Coordinates of C-alpha atoms and ligand atoms in Angstrom, one line a residue:
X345 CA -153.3 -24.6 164.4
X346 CA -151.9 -22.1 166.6
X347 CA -148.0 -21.7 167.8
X348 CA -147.0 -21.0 171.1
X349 CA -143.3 -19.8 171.9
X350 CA -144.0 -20.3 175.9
X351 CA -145.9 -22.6 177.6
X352 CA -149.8 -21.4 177.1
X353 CA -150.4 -21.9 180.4
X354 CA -147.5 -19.8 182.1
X355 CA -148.1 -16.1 182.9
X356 CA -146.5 -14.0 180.8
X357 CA -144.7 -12.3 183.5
X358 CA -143.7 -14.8 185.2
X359 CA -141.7 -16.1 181.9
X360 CA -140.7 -12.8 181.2
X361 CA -139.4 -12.0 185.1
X362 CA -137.2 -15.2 184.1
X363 CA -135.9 -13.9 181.4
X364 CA -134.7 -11.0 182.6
X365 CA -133.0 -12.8 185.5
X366 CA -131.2 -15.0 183.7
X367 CA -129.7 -11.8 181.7
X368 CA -128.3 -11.6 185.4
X369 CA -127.1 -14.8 186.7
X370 CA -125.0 -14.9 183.4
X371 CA -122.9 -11.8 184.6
X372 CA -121.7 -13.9 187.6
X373 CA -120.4 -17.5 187.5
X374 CA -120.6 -20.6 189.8
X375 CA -117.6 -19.5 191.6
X376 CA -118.8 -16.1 192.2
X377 CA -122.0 -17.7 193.6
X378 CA -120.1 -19.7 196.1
X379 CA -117.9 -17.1 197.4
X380 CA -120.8 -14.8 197.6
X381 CA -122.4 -16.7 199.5
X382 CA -120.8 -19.7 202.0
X383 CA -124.1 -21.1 203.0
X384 CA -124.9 -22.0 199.6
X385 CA -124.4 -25.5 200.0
X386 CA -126.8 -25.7 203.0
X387 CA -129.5 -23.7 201.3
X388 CA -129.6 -25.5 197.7
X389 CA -129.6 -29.1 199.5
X390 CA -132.1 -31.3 200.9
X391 CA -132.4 -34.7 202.3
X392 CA -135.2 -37.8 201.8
X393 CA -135.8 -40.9 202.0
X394 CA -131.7 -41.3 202.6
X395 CA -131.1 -39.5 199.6
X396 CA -129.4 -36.0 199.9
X397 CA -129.8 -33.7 197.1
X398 CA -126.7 -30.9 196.6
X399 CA -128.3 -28.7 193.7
X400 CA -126.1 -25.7 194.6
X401 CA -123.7 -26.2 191.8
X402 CA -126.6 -24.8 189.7
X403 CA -126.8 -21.4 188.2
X404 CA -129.6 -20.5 190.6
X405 CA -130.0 -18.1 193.8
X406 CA -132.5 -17.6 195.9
X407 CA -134.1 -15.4 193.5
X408 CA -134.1 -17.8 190.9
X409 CA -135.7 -20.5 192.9
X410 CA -138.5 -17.9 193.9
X411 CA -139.1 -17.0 190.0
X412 CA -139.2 -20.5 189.0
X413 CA -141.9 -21.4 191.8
X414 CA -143.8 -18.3 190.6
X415 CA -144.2 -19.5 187.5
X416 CA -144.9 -23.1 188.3
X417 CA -147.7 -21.7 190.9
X418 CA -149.0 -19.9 187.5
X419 CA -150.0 -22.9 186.2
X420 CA -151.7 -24.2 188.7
X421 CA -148.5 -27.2 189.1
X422 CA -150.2 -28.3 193.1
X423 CA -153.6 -28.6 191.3
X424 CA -152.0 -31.1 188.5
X425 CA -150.6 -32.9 190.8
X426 CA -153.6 -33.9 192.8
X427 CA -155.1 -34.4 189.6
X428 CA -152.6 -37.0 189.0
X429 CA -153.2 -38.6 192.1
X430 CA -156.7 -38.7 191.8
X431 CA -156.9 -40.7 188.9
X432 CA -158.2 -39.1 186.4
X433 CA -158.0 -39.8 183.0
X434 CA -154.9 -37.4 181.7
X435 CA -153.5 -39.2 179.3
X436 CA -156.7 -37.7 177.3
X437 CA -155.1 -38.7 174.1
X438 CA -155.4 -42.7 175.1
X439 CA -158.3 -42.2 177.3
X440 CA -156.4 -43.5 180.4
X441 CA -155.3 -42.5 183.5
X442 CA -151.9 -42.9 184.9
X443 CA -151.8 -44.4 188.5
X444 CA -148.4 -46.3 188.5
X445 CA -148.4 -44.6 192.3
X446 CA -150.7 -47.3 193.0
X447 CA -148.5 -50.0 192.6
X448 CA -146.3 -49.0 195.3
X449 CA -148.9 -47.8 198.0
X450 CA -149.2 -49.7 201.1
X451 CA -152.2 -52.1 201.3
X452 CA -154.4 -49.4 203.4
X453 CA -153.8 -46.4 201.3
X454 CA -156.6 -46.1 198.8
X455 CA -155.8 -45.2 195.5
X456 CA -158.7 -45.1 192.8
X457 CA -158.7 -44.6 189.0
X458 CA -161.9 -42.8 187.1
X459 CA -163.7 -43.7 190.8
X460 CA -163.0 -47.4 191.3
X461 CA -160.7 -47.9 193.7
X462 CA -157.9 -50.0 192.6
X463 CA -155.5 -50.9 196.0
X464 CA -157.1 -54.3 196.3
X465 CA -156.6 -55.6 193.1
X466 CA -153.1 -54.2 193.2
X467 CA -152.3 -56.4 196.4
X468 CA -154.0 -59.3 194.8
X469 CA -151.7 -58.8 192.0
X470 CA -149.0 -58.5 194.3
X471 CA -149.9 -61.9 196.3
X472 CA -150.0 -64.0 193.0
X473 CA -146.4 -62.5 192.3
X474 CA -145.8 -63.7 196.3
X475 CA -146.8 -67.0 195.5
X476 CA -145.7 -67.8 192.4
X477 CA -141.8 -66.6 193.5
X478 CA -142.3 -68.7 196.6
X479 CA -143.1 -71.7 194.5
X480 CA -140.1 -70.8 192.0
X481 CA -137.9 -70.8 195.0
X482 CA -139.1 -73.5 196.5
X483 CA -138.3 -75.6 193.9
X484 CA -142.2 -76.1 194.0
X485 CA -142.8 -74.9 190.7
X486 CA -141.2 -77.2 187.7
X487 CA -141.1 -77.9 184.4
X488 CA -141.9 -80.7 181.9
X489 CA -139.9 -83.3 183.1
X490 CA -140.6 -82.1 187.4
X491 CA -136.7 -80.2 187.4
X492 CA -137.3 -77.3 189.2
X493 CA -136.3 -73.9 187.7
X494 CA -132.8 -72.6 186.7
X495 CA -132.6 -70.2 184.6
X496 CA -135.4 -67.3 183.8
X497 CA -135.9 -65.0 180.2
X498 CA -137.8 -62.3 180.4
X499 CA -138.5 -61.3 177.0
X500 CA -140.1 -57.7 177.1
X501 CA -138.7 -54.7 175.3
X502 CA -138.5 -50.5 176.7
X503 CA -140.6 -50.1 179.5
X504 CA -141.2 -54.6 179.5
X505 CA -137.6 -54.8 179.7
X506 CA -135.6 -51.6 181.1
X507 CA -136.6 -51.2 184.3
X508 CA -136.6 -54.1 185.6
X509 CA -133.0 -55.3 183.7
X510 CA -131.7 -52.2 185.8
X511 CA -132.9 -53.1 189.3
X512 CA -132.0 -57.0 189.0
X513 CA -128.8 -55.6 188.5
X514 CA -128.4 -53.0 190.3
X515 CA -129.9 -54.8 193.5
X516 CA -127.8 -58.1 193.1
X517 CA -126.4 -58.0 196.3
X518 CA -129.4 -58.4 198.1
X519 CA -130.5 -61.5 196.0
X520 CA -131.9 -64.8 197.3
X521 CA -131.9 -66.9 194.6
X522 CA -129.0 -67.6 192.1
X523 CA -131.4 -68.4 189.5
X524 CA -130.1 -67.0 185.9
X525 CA -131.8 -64.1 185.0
X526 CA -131.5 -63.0 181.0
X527 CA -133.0 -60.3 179.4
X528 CA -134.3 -60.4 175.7
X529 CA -135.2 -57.4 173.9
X530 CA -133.6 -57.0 170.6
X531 CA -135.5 -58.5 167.8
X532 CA -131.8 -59.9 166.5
X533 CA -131.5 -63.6 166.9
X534 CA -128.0 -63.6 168.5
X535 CA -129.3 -61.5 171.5
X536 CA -131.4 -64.9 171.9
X537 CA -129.4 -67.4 170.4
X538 CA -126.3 -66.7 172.9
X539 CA -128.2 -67.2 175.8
X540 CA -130.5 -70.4 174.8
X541 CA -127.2 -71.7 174.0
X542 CA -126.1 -71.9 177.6
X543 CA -129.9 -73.3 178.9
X544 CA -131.2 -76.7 179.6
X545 CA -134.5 -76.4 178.3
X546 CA -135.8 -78.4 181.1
X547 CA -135.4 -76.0 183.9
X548 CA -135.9 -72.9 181.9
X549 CA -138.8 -70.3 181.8
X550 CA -139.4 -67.8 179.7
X551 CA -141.7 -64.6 181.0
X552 CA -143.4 -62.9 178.1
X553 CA -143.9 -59.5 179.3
X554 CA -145.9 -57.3 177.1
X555 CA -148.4 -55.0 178.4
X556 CA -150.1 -54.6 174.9
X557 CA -149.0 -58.4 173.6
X558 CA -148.6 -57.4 170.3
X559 CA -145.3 -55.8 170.6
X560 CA -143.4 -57.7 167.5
X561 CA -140.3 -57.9 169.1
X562 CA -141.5 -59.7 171.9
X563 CA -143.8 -62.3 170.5
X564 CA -141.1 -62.8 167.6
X565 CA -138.9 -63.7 171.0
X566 CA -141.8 -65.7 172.6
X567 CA -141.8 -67.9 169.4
X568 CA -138.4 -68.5 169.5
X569 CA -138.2 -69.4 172.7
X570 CA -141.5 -71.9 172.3
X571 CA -139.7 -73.2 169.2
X572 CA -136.3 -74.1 171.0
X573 CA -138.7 -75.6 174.0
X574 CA -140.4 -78.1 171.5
X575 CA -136.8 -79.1 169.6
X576 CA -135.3 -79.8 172.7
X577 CA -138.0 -82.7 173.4
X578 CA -140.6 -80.5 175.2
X579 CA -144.0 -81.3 174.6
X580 CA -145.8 -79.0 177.1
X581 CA -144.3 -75.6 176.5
X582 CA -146.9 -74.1 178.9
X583 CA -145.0 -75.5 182.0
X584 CA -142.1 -73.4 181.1
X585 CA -144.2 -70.1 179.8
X586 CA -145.3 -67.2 181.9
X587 CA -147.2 -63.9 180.6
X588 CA -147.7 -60.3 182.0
X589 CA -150.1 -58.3 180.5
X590 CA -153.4 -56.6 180.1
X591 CA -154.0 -58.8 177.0
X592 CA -154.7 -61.9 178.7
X593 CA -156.9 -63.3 175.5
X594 CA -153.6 -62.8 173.2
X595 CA -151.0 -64.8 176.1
X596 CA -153.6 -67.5 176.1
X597 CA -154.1 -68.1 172.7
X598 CA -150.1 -68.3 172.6
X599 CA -150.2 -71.0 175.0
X600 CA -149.6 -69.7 178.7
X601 CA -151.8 -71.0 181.0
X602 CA -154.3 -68.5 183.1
X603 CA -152.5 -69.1 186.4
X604 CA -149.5 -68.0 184.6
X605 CA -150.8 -64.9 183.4
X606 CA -149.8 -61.6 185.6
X607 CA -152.3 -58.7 185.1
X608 CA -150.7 -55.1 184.3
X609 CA -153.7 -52.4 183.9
X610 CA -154.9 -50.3 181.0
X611 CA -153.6 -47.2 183.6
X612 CA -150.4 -48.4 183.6
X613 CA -147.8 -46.8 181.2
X614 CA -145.1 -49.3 179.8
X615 CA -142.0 -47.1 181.4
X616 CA -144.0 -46.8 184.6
X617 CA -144.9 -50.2 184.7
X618 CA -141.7 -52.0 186.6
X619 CA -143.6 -51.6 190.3
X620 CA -146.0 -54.1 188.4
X621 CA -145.7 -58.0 187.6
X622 CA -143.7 -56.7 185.0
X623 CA -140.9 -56.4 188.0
X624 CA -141.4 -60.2 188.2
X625 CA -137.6 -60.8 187.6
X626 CA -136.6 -58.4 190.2
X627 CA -138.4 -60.2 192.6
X628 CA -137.3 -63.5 191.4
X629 CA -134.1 -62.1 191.9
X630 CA -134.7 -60.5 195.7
X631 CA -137.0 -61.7 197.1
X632 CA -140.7 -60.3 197.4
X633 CA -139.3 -58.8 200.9
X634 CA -137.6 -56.7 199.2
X635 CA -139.3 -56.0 196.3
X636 CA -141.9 -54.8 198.9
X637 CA -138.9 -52.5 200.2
X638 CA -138.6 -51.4 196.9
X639 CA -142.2 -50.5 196.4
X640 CA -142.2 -48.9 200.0
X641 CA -139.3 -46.4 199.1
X642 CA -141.3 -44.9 195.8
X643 CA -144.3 -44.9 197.7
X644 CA -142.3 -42.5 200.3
X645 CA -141.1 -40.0 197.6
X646 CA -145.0 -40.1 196.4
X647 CA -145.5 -39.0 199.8
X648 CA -143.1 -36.4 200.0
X649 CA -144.1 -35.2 196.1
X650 CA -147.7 -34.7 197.4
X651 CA -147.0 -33.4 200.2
X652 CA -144.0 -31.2 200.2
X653 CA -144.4 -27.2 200.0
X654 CA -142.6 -26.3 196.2
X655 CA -139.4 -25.0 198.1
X656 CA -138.9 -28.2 199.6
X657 CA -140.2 -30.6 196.9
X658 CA -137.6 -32.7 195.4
X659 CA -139.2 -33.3 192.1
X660 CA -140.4 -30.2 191.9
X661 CA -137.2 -28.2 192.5
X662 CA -135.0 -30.4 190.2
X663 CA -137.4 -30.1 187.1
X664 CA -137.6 -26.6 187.5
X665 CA -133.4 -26.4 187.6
X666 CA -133.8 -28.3 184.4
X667 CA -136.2 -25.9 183.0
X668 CA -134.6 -23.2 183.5
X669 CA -131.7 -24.7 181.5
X670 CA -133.4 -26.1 179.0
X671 CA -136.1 -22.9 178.1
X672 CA -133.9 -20.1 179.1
X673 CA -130.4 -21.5 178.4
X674 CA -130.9 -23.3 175.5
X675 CA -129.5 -26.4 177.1
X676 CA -130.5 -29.4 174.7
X677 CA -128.7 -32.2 176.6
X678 CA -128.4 -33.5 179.9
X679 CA -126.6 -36.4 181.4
X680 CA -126.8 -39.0 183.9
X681 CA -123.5 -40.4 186.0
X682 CA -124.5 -43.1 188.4
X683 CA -120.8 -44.1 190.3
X684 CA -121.9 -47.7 190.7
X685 CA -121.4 -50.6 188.1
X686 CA -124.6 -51.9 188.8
X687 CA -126.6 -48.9 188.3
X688 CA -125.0 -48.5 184.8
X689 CA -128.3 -49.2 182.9
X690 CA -129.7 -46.0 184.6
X691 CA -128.8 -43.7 181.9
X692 CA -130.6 -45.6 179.2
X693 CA -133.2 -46.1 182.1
X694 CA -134.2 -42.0 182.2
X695 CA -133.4 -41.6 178.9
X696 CA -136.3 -44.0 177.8
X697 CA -138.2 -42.5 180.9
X698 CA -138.0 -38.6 180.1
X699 CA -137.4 -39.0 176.5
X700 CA -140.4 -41.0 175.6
X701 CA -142.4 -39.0 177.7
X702 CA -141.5 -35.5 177.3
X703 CA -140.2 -35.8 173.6
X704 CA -143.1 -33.8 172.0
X705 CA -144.2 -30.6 170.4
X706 CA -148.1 -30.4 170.5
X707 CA -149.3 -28.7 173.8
X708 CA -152.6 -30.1 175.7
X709 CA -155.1 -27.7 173.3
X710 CA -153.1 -29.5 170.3
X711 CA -151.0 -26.8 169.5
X712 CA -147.7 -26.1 167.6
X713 CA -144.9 -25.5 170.9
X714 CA -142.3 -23.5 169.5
X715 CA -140.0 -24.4 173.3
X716 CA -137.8 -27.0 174.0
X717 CA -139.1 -30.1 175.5
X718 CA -137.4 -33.2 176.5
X719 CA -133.7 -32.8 176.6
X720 CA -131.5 -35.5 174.7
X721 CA -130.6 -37.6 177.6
X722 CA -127.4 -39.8 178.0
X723 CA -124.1 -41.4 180.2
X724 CA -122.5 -43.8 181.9
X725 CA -120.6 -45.0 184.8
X726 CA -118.7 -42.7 186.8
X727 CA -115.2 -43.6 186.1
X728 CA -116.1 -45.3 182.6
X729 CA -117.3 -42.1 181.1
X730 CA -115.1 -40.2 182.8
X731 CA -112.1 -41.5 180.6
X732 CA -114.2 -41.4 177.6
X733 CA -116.9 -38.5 177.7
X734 CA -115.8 -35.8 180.2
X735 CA -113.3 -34.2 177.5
X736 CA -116.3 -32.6 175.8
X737 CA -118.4 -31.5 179.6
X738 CA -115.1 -29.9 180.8
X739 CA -113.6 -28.1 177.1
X740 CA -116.5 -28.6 175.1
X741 CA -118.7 -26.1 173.4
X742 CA -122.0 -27.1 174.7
X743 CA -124.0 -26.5 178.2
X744 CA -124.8 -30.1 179.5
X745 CA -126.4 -30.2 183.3
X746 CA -125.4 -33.3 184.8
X747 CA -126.7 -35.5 187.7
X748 CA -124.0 -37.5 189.6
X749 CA -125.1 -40.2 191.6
X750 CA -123.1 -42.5 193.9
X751 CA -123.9 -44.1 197.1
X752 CA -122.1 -43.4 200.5
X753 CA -121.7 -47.2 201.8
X754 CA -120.4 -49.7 199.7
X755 CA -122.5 -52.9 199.5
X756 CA -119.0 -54.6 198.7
X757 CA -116.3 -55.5 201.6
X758 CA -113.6 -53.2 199.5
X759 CA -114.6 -50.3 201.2
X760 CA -111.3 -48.3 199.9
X761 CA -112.2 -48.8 196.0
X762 CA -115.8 -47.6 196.7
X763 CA -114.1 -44.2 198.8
X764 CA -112.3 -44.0 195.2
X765 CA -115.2 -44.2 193.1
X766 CA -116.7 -41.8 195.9
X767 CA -113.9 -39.5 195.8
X768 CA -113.9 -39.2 191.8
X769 CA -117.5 -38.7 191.9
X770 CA -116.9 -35.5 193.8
X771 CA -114.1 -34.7 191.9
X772 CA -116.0 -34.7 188.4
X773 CA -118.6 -31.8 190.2
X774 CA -115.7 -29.9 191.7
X775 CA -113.5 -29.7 188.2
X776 CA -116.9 -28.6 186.4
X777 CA -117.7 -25.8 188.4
X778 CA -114.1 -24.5 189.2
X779 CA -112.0 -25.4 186.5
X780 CA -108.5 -24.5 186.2
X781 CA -106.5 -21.9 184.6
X782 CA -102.9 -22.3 183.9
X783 CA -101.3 -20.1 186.4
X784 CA -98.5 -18.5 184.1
X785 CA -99.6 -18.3 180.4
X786 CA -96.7 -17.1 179.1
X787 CA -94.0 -19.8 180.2
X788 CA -96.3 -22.6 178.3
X789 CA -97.4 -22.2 174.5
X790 CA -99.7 -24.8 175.5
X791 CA -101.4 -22.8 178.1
X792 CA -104.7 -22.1 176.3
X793 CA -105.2 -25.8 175.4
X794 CA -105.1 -26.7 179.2
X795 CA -107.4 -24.3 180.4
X796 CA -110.6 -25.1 181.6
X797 CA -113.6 -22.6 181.6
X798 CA -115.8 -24.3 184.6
X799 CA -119.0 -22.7 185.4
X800 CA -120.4 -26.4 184.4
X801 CA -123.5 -27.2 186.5
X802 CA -124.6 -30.4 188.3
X803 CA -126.5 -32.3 190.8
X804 CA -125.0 -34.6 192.8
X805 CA -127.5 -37.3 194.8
X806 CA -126.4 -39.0 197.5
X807 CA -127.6 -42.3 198.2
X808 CA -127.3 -43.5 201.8
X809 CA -126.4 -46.9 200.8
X810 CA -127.6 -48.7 197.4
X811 CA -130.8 -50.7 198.6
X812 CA -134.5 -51.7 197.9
X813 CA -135.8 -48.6 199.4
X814 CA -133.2 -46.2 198.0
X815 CA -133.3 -47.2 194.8
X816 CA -137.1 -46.9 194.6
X817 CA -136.9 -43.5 195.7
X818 CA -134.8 -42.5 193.4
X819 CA -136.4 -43.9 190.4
X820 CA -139.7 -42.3 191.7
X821 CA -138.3 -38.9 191.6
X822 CA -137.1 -39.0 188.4
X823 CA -140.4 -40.3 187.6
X824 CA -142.0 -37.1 189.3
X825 CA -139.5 -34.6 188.1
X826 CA -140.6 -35.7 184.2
X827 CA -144.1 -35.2 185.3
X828 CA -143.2 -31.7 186.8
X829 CA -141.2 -30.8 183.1
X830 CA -144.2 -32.0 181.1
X831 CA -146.8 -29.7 183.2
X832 CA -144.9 -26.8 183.1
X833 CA -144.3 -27.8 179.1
X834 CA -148.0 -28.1 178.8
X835 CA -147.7 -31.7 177.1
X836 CA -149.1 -35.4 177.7
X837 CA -146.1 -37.0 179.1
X838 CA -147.8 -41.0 179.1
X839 CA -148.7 -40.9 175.4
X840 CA -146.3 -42.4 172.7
X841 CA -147.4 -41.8 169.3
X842 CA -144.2 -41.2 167.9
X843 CA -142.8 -44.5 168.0
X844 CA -145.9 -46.2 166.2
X845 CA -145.3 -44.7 162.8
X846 CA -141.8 -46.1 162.8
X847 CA -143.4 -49.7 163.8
X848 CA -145.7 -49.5 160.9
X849 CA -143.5 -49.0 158.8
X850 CA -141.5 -51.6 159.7
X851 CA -143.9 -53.6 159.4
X852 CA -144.6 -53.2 156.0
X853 CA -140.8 -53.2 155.1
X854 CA -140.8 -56.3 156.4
X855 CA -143.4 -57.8 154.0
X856 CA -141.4 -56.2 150.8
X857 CA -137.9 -57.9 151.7
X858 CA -139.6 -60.8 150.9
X859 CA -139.7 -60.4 147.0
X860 CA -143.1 -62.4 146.5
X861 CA -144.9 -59.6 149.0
X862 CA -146.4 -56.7 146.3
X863 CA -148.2 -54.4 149.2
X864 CA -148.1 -51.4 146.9
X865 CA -146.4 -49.8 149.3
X866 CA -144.8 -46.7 147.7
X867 CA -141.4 -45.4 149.6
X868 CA -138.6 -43.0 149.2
X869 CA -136.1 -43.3 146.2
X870 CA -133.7 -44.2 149.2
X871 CA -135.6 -46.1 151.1
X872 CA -136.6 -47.9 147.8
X873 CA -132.9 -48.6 146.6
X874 CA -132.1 -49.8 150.1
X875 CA -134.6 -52.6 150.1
X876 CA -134.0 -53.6 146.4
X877 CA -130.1 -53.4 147.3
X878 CA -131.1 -55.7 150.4
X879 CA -133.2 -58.0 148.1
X880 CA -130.1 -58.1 145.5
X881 CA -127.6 -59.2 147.9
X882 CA -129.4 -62.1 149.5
X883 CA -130.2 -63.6 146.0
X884 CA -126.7 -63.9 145.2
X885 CA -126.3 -65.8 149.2
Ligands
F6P988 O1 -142.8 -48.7 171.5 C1 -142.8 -48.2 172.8 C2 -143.6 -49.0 173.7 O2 -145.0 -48.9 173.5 C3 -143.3 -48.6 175.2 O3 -144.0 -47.5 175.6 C4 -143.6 -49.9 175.9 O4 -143.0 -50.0 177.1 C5 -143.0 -50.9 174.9 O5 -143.3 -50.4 173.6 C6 -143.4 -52.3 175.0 O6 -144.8 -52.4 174.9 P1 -145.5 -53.7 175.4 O7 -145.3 -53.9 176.9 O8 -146.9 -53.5 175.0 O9 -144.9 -54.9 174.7

């Protein structure tokens, strides 16, 4: 197996021209930039879809924009991107294709995977979820004993669970239902137990969402939950199950009924899937108006990503900020900021979606890469983190990009808190780039502790106002901008090897703490002396 230090497919000189450029930006600073040149916000910022981009608090110039496109055009980026969209099969180590943009296109855009085209069954898809959420909030649906529905589990884990935990949340305000929505992930009984506890087993359902249905967290969950339905007197579980997958054999034989079964596709990657069934609770939540909205606003950035010349593509531009960090600045780390409460799942959100995707180190002809991929990504809420995190971005040691996010109307009636969050928000991006030096060293021994370097990059996103529409944009060009990193890195970003091995193992760990089990499974002398240590301690319970 070869190695490759730089993507195999870049030109040379394009890599190299960046290189050499970034020998130069480092000579000036973010402040420099900005005095240099006072139209710098106008020319690193762009509006769509109601969300404005300000990515001039970057260590970029126009050169450096130029460079970056050169090298992207070197790879042929415009002719991947079709390629996505036209549905072939690029996840080559899965055999699938990857056509989440499907689920959001309007009913007469044709979308087609490996030649069939797909829209229709996507908007048949899309009329079950219609009908079953208008019997659910009708009060039409019921369970075992004719109560209609209360309260709603989805039990799902990663891309089952995540996405569509963060836009129930996140899109509260526009709900019109109050039915209880809980989320179930962990494999730990007490993230189930605590919730059960509060349910009336009559008027609860649970959604089993697995794409795959073998996902041992989730049917451990599903059994549970069919467990505590029979102990608490029912005797027809399947009124109170649901199932969305693309294992509809594996639902049935658990006991959900066909009509309760919500098809997800084999081209459907788990954290891509929340624009499918699997976005059931969202719409439970909303409303399938505005789950529609929601759709409609991804499908707008798909637009604008397919459309959009380089210069003015937002996906395109914000991956290449973040590889020019990450492959010529050594950057390892970025971090996400949303100002909003509700959006506070978003970190963990594109963590799982960029992490998981772009978090590998063979290249498309299976070699060795020898670059940084996938960033470590993390955060929190605005003011939250602030008070906890920000000592290490403003006086720490290490070069983390950051992406702030806030909204510009409040969806609350305390318009003055939300100006404060707003007002911090901008803040945070100001004190990063300027930073402050104490004015008269000498009169303060503490002087050097209080100075703060600056030069600290980040993107802030505007939201016009937190909504359906909105927040699918935004999601969809993060979604985009990994795809952009992964094609300039050369890699597969819908294929997940790396988190099978650990679930093997698991798996056969989880026969040995059970002292009868004999697998011959050898391990570790660690590993080893932690299960025997386990096995010790719960004989003497
Ligand atoms: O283990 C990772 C993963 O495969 C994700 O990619 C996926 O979203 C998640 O597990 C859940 O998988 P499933 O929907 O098949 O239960």
């Amino acid at each position: 197996m070869s190695t490759h230090k730089i993507p195999r497919h870049v030109s040379v000189s394009c890599w190299q021209a960046l290189i050499d450029h970034k020998k130069d930006i480092s000579r000036t600073s973010l402040q420099e930039m900005f005095i240099q040149n006072p139209g710098r916000a106008k020319s690193f910022s762009a509006e769509n879809n109601k969300l404005y981009v300000d990515y001039s608090k970057h260590y970029i110039t126009e050169e450096t924009i130029q460079l970056l496109i050169s090298m992207a055009q070197s790879t042929d980026l415009n002719g991947a991107i079709q390629k996505l969209f036209s549905g072939a099969t690029i996840n080559w180590t899965e055999n699938k294709a990857a056509m989440h943009m499907a689920l959001r296109a309007p009913a007469d855009k044709t979308y087609s995977v490996e030649g069939e085209d797909v829209s229709k069954q996507v908007h048949d898809e899309l009329q079950h979820m219609q009908d079953f959420v208008t019997a659910l909030h009708s009060g039409e649906f019921r369970g075992h004993t004719d109560k209609p529905i209360e309260t709603v589990f989805n039990l799902g884990i990663d891309g089952s669970d995540l996405g569509a935990k963060l836009v129930t949340a996140a899109l509260s305000n526009f709900a019109v239902s109050d039915i209880d929505i809980h989320f179930v992930s962990n494999v730990d009984i007490n993230d189930m137990n605590s919730a059960l506890e509060k349910s009336d087993a009559e008027t609860t359902l649970f959604i089993i969402s697995s794409k795959s249905f073998t996902t041992k967290e989730t049917l451990f969950n599903a059994e549970t939950a069919i467990k505590w339905l029979r102990e608490h007197g029912c005797k027809s579980p399947d009124k109170h199950l649901l199932a969305v997958t693309a294992n509809h054999d594996a639902a049935k034989a658990l006991g959900v009924k066909d009509e309760n079964i919500f098809h997800i596709w084999e081209w459907v990657g788990g954290r891509y899937s929340l624009w499918s069934a699997i976005g059931l609770p969202i719409a439970i939540r909303i409303g399938m108006d505005h789950f529609r909205d929601f759709l409609s606003g991804a499908s707008a950035m798909d637009q604008h990503f397919c459309e959009q010349t380089m210069e003015n593509n937002l996906p395109v531009i914000l991956a290449l900020i973040d590889i020019w960090y990450i492959n010529f600045f050594h950057a390892e780390t970025m971090a996400i900021f949303p100002y909003d409460h509700s959006l506070n799942m978003l970190p963990a959100y594109i963590g799982q979606l960029i992490m998981e995707s772009n978090g590998k180190q063979i290249d498309k002809e299976g070699n060795q890469i020898k670059y940084n991929t996938s960033p470590v990504i993390w955060g929190g809420t605005g003011n939250n983190a602030q008070h906890a995190y920000f000592q290490c971005l403003h006086q720490g040691t290490h070069l983390v990009p950051v992406d702030f996010i806030v909204s510009l109307i409040s969806n609350s009636e305390n318009k003055s808190q939300h100006q404060e969050l707003l007002a911090n928000c901008l803040a945070q991006g100001e004190a990063l780039m300027h930073g402050h030096t104490e004015v008269d060293r000498a009169e303060t021994e503490w002087a050097a502790y209080k100075n703060i370097p600056g030069n600290r990059p980040s993107t802030t996103i505007l939201l016009d106002e937190l909504s359906p529409a909105t927040l699918g944009s935004l999601l969809c060009l993060y979604e985009h901008r990994c795809f952009v990193q992964a094609h300039i890195w050369n890699i597969n970003p819908f294929d997940q090897w790396g988190v099978e091995l650990g679930k093997n193992i698991a798996k056969q760990i989880s026969e040995e703490l059970n002292e009868a089990t004999d697998n011959n499974v050898t391990h570790d002398s660690s590993t080893e002396r932690l299960i025997s240590y386990y096995r010790k301690k719960n004989e003497s319970c």
